[in-house]
GROMACS .gro file of C-alpha atoms in nm:
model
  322
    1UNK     CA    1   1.345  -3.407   1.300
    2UNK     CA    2   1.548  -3.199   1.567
    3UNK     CA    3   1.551  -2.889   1.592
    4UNK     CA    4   1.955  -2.823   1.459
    5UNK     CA    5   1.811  -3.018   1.141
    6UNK     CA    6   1.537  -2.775   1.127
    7UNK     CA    7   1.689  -2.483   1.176
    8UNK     CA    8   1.911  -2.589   0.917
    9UNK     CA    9   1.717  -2.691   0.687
   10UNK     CA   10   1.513  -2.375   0.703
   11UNK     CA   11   1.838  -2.157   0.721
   12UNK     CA   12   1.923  -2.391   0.362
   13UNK     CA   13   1.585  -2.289   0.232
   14UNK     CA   14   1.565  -1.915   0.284
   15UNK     CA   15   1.927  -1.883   0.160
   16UNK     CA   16   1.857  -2.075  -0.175
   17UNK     CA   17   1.609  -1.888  -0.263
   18UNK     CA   18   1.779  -1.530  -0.190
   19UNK     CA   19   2.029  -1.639  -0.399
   20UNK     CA   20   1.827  -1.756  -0.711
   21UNK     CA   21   1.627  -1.428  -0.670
   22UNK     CA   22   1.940  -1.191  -0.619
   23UNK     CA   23   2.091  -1.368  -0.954
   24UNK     CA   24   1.794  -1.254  -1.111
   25UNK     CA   25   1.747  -0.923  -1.000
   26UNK     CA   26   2.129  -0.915  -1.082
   27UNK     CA   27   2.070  -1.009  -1.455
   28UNK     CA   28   1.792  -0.743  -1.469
   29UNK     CA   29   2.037  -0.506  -1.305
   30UNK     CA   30   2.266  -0.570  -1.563
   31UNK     CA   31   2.050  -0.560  -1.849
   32UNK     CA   32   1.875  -0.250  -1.752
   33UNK     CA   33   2.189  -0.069  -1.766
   34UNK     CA   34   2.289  -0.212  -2.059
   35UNK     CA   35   1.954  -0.102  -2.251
   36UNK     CA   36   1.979   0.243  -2.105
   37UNK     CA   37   2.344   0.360  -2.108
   38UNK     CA   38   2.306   0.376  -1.681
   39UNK     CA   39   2.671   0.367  -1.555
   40UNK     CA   40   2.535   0.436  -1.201
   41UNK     CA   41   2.297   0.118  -1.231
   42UNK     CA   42   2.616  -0.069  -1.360
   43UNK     CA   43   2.821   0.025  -1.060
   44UNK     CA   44   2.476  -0.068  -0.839
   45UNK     CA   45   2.472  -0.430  -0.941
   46UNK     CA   46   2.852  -0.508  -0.851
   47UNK     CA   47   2.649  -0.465  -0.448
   48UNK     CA   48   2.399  -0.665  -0.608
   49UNK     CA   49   2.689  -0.922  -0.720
   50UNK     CA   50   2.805  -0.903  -0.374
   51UNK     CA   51   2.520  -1.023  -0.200
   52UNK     CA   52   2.495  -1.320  -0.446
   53UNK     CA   53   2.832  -1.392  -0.329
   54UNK     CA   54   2.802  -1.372   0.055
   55UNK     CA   55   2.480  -1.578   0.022
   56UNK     CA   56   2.646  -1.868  -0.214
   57UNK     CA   57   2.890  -1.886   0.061
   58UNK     CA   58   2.654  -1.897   0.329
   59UNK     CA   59   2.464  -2.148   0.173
   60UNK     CA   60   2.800  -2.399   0.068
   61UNK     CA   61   2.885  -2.353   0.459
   62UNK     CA   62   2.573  -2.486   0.561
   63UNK     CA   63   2.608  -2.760   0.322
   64UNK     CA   64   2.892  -2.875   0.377
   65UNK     CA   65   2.867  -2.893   0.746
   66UNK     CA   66   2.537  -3.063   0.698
   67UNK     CA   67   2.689  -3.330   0.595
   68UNK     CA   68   3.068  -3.342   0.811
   69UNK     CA   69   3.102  -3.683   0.728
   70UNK     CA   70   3.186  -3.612   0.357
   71UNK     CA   71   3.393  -3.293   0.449
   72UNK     CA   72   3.633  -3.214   0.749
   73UNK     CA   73   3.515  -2.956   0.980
   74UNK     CA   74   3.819  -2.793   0.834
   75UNK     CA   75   3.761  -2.554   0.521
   76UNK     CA   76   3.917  -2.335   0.303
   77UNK     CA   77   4.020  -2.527  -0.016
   78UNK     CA   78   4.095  -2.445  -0.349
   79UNK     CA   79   3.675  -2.389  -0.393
   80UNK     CA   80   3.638  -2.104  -0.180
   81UNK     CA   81   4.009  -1.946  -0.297
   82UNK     CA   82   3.896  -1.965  -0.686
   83UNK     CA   83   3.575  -1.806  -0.642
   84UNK     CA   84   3.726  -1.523  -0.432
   85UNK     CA   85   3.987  -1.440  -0.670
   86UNK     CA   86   3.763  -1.451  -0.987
   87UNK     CA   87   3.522  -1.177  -0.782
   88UNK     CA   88   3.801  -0.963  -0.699
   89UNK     CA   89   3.946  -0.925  -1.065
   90UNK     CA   90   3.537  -0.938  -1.190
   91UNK     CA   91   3.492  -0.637  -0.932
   92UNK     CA   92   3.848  -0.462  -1.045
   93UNK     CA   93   3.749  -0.501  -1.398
   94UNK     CA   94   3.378  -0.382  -1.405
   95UNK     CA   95   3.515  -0.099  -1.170
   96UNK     CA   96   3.771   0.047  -1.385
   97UNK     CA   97   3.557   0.009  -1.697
   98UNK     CA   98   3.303   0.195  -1.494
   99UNK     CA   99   3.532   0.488  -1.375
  100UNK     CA  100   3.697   0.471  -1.778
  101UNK     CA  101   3.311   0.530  -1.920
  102UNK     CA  102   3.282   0.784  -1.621
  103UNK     CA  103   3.618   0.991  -1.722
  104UNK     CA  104   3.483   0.938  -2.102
  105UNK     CA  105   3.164   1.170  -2.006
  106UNK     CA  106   3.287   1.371  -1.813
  107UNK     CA  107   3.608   1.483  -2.012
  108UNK     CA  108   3.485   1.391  -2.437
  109UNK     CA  109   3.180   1.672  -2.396
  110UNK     CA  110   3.046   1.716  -2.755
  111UNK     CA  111   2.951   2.067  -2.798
  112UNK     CA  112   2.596   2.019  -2.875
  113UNK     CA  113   2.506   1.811  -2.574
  114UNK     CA  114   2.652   1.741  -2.260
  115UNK     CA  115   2.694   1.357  -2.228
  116UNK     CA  116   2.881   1.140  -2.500
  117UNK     CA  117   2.630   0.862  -2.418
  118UNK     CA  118   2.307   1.030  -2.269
  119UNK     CA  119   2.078   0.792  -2.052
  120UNK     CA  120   1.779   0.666  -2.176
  121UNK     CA  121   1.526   0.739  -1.851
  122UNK     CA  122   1.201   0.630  -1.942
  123UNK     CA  123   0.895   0.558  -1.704
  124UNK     CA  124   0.913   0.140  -1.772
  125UNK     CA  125   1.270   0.174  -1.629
  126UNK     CA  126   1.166   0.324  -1.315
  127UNK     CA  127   0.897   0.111  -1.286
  128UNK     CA  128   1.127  -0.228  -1.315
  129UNK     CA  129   1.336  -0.089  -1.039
  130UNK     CA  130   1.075   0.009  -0.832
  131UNK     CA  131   1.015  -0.378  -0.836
  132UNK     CA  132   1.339  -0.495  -0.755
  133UNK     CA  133   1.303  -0.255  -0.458
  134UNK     CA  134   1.026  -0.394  -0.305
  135UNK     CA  135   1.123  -0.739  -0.385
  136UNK     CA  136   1.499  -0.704  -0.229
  137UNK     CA  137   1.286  -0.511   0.077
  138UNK     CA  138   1.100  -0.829   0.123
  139UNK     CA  139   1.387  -1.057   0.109
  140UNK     CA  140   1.606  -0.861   0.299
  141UNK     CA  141   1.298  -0.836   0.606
  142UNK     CA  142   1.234  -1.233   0.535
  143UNK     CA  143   1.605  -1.287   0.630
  144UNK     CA  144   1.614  -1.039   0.904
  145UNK     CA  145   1.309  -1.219   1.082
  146UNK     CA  146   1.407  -1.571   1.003
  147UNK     CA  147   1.768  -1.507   1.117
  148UNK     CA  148   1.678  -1.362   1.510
  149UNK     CA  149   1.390  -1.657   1.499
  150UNK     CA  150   1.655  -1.935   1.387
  151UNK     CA  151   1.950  -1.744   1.536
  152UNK     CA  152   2.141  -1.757   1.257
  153UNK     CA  153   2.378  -1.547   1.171
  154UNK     CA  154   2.444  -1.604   0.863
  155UNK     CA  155   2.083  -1.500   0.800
  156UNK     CA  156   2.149  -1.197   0.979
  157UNK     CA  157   2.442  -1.051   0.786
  158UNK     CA  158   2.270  -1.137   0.421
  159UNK     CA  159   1.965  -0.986   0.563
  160UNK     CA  160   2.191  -0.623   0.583
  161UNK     CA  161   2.394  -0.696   0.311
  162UNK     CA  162   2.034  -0.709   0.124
  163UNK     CA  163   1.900  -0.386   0.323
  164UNK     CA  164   2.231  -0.169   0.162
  165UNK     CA  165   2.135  -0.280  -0.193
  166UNK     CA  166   1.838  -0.164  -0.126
  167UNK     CA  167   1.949   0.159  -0.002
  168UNK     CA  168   2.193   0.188  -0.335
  169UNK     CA  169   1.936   0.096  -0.606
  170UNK     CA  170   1.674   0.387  -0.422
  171UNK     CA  171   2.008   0.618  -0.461
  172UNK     CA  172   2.034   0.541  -0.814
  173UNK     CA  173   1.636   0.543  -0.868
  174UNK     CA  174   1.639   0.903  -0.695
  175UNK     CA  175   1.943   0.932  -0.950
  176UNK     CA  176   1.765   0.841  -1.216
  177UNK     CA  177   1.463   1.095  -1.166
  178UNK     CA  178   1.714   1.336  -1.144
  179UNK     CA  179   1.847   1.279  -1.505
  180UNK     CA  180   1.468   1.283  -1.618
  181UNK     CA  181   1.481   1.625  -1.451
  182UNK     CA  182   1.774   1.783  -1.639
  183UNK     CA  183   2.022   1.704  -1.410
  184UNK     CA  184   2.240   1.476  -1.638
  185UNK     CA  185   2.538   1.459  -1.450
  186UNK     CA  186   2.393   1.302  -1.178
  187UNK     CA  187   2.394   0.942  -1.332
  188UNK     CA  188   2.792   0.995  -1.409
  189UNK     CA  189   2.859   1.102  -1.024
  190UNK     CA  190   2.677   0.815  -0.871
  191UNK     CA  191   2.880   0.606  -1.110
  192UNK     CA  192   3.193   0.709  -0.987
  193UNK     CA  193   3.068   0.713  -0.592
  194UNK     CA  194   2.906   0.367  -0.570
  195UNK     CA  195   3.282   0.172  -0.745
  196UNK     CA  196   3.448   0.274  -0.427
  197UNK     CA  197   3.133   0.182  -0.228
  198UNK     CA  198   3.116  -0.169  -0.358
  199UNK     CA  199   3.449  -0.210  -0.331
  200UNK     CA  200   3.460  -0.158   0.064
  201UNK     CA  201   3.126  -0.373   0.060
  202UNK     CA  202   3.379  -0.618  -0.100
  203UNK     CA  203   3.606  -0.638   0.166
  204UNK     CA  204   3.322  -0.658   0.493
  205UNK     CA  205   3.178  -0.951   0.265
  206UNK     CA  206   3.501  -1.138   0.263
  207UNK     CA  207   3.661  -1.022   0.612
  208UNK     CA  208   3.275  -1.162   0.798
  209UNK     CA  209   3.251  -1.463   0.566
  210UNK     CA  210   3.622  -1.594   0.529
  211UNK     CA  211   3.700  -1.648   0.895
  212UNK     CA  212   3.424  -1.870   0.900
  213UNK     CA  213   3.619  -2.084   0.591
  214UNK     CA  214   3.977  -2.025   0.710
  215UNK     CA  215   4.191  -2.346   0.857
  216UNK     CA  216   4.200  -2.264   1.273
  217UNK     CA  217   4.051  -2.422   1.610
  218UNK     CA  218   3.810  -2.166   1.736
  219UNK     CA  219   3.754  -2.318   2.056
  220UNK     CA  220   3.998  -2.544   2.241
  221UNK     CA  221   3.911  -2.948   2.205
  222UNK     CA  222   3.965  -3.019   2.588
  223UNK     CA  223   3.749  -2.720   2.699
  224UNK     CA  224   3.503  -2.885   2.505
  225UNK     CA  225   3.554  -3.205   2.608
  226UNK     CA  226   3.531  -3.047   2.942
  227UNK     CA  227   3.186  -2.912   2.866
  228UNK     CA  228   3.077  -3.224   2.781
  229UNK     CA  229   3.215  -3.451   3.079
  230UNK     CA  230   2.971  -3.214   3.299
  231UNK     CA  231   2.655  -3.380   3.180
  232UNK     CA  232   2.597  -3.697   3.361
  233UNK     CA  233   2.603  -4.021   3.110
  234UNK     CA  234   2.876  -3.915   2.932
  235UNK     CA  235   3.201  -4.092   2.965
  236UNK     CA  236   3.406  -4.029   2.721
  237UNK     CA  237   3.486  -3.733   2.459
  238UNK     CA  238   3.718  -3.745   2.161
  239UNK     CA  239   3.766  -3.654   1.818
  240UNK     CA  240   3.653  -3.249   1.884
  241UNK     CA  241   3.707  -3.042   1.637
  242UNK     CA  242   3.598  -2.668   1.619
  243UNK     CA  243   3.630  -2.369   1.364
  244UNK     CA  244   3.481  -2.051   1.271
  245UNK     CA  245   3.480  -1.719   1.502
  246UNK     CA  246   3.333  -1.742   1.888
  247UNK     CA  247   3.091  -1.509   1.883
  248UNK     CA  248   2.972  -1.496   1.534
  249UNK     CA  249   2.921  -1.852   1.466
  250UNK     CA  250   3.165  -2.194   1.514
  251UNK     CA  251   3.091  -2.530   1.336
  252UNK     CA  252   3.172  -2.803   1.644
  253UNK     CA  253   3.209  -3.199   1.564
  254UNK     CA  254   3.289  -3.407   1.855
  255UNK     CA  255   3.247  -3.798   1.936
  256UNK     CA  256   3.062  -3.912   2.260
  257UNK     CA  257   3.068  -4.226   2.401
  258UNK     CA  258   2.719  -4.265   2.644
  259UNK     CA  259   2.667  -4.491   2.937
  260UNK     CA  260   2.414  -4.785   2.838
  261UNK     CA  261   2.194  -4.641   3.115
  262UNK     CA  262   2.118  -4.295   2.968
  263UNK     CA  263   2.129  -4.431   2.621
  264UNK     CA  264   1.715  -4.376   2.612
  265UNK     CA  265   1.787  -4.009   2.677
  266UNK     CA  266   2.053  -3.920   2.454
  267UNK     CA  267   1.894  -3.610   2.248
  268UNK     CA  268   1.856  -3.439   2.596
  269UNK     CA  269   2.234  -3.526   2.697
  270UNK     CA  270   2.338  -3.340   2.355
  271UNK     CA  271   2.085  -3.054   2.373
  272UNK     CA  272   2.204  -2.951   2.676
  273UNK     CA  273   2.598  -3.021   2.621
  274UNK     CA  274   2.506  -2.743   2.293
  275UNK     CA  275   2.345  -2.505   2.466
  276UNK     CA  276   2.613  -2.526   2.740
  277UNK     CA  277   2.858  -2.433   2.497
  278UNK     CA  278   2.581  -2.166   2.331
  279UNK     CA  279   2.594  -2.024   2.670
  280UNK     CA  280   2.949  -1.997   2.685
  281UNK     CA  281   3.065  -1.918   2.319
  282UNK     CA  282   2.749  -1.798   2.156
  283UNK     CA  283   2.562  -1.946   1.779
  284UNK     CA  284   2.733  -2.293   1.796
  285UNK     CA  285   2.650  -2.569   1.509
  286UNK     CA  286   2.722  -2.927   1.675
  287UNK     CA  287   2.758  -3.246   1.506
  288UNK     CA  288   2.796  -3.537   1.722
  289UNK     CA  289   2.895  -3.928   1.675
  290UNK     CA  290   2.704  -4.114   1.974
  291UNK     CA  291   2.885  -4.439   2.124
  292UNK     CA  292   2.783  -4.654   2.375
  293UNK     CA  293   2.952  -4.809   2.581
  294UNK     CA  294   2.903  -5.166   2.460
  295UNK     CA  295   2.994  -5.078   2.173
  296UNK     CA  296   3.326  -4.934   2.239
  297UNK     CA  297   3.342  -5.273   2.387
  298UNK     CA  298   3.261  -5.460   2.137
  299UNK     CA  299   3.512  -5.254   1.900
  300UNK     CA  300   3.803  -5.335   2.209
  301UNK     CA  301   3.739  -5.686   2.152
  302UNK     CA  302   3.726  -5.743   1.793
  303UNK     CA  303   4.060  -5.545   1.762
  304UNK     CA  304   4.225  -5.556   2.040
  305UNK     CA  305   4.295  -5.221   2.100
  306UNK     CA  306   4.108  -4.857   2.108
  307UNK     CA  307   4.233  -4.672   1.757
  308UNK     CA  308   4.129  -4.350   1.650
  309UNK     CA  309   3.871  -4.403   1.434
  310UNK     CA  310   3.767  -4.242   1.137
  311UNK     CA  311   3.430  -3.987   1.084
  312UNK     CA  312   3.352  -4.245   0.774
  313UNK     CA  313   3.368  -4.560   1.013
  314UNK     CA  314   3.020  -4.725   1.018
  315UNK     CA  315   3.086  -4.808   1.373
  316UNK     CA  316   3.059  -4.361   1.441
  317UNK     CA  317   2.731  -4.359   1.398
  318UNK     CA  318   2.590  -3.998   1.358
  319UNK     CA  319   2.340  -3.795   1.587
  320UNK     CA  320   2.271  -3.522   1.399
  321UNK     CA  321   2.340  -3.163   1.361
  322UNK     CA  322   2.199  -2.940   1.675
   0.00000   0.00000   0.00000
């Protein structure tokens, strides 16, 4: 295994599981606020929803660029479109039924008590979230760790994205003791806060993830191919295609065609053409289609002519991801 396929493959692992345990701290979220009339822990878990959706994306990007044979390096489809628009009006709707309930206590006071729908504190509450707060602490330092050892930033930005729903469900804990105090209104207030919260959450999720997706050349094919023609064996670079955002992370294919003569050193030859480019451009993914020369030769002869060839063509063979 290289070590692009294990970083990926690690990256793969660490997301999948953050997101099946984020679904289900979500659900108890959900149902937890449900149970006890909490509009504040309703308005938490749209954060919560948000980092199941930044780490379902991270994880489909690594997928589908783990295998670029079966997928262009070019995103963006009708997938990633859907699911965006069905969070935003999810979002919008659990918001505004949020801030309706909110207006509903705060305005419809009863006379003999202060909220319409009191919440329902009670010490097994507290406890449950006191679990999800340790267990979102230890996914969220799990990512953190993995991400600067695997330097991925994907990692990285669901590791903070983990770290502020964190920080939320301790606000509405401290919330909740607060209504166990006497202090009633506090549940209704953090309600209200934490929409507008989530909803800017909403838009860093989508304006760090997106460009990522989003149909654009992040890095120009012939400086690439330039970058390549400086390590010695290679003769020939075609086929480079590039997207994501230089800096944060780009998603590189490219086809090589190697002398016979360096063919027994080929993983070194791409290693170092990726961390050139790491170098240059910064967290780089690189999938490359390794030629030799005798077989470009072979291909010349059998059809006369050098056509572009296809990612699916048998004759590409794949490297590997680096």
């Amino acid at each position: 295994m290289t070590e692009g396929s294990h970083r990926i493959q690690t990256s793969r692992l660490i997301l999948f599981t953050t997101l099946w345990l984020t679904l289900f701290i979500l659900s108890v979220k959900v149902s937890a606020a449900w149970a006890t009339r909490s509009l504040s822990l309703m308005a938490e878990s749209m954060q919560t929803l948000l980092v199941s959706f930044s780490t379902l994306l991270s994880l489909y990007k690594l997928i589908a660029h783990e295998h670029p044979i079966r997928r262009s390096v070019y995103g963006h489809g009708k997938w990633e479109t859907l699911i965006l628009f069905l969070l935003i009006g999810f979002l919008g709707f659990t918001g505004l039924n949020v801030w309706g309930m909110s207006a509903q206590q705060l305005l419809n006071q009863p006379s003999d008590e202060w909220l319409t729908f009191p919440v329902r504190v009670s010490l097994p509450l507290i406890q449950l979230l006191a679990v999800v707060i340790i267990t979102s602490l230890g996914l969220a330092l799990v990512g953190r760790y993995q991400g600067k050892q695997l330097r991925s930033a994907a990692l990285g930005f669901n590791a903070r994205q983990l770290l502020l729903d964190v920080c939320l469900t301790l606000v509405v804990l401290l919330g909740l003791l607060g209504v166990e105090a006497g202090w009633v209104w506090l549940d209704v207030v953090l309600a209200i806060v934490l929409v507008p919260v989530a909803v800017r959450n909403c838009w860093q999720v989508i304006n760090w993830q997106f460009p990522l997706l989003v149909e654009q050349t992040a890095i120009a094919p012939e400086i690439l191919a330039q970058i390549a023609h400086q390590v010695g064996g290679i003769t020939h670079c075609y086929h480079i295609q590039s997207r994501g955002v230089v800096g944060r992370y780009v998603y590189i294919q490219m086809h090589l065609i190697i002398h016979p003569e360096f063919a027994g050193v080929t993983s070194l030859l791409v290693e170092r053409i990726k961390g050139m480019i790491e170098e240059e451009y910064g967290p780089v993914q690189v999938t490359f289609y390794i030629e030799d020369d005798f077989t470009v030769a072979a291909n010349r002869h059998r059809s006369g002519f050098m056509s572009d060839q296809n990612p699916d063509n048998p004759n590409n063979p794949e490297f590997g991801d680096w």
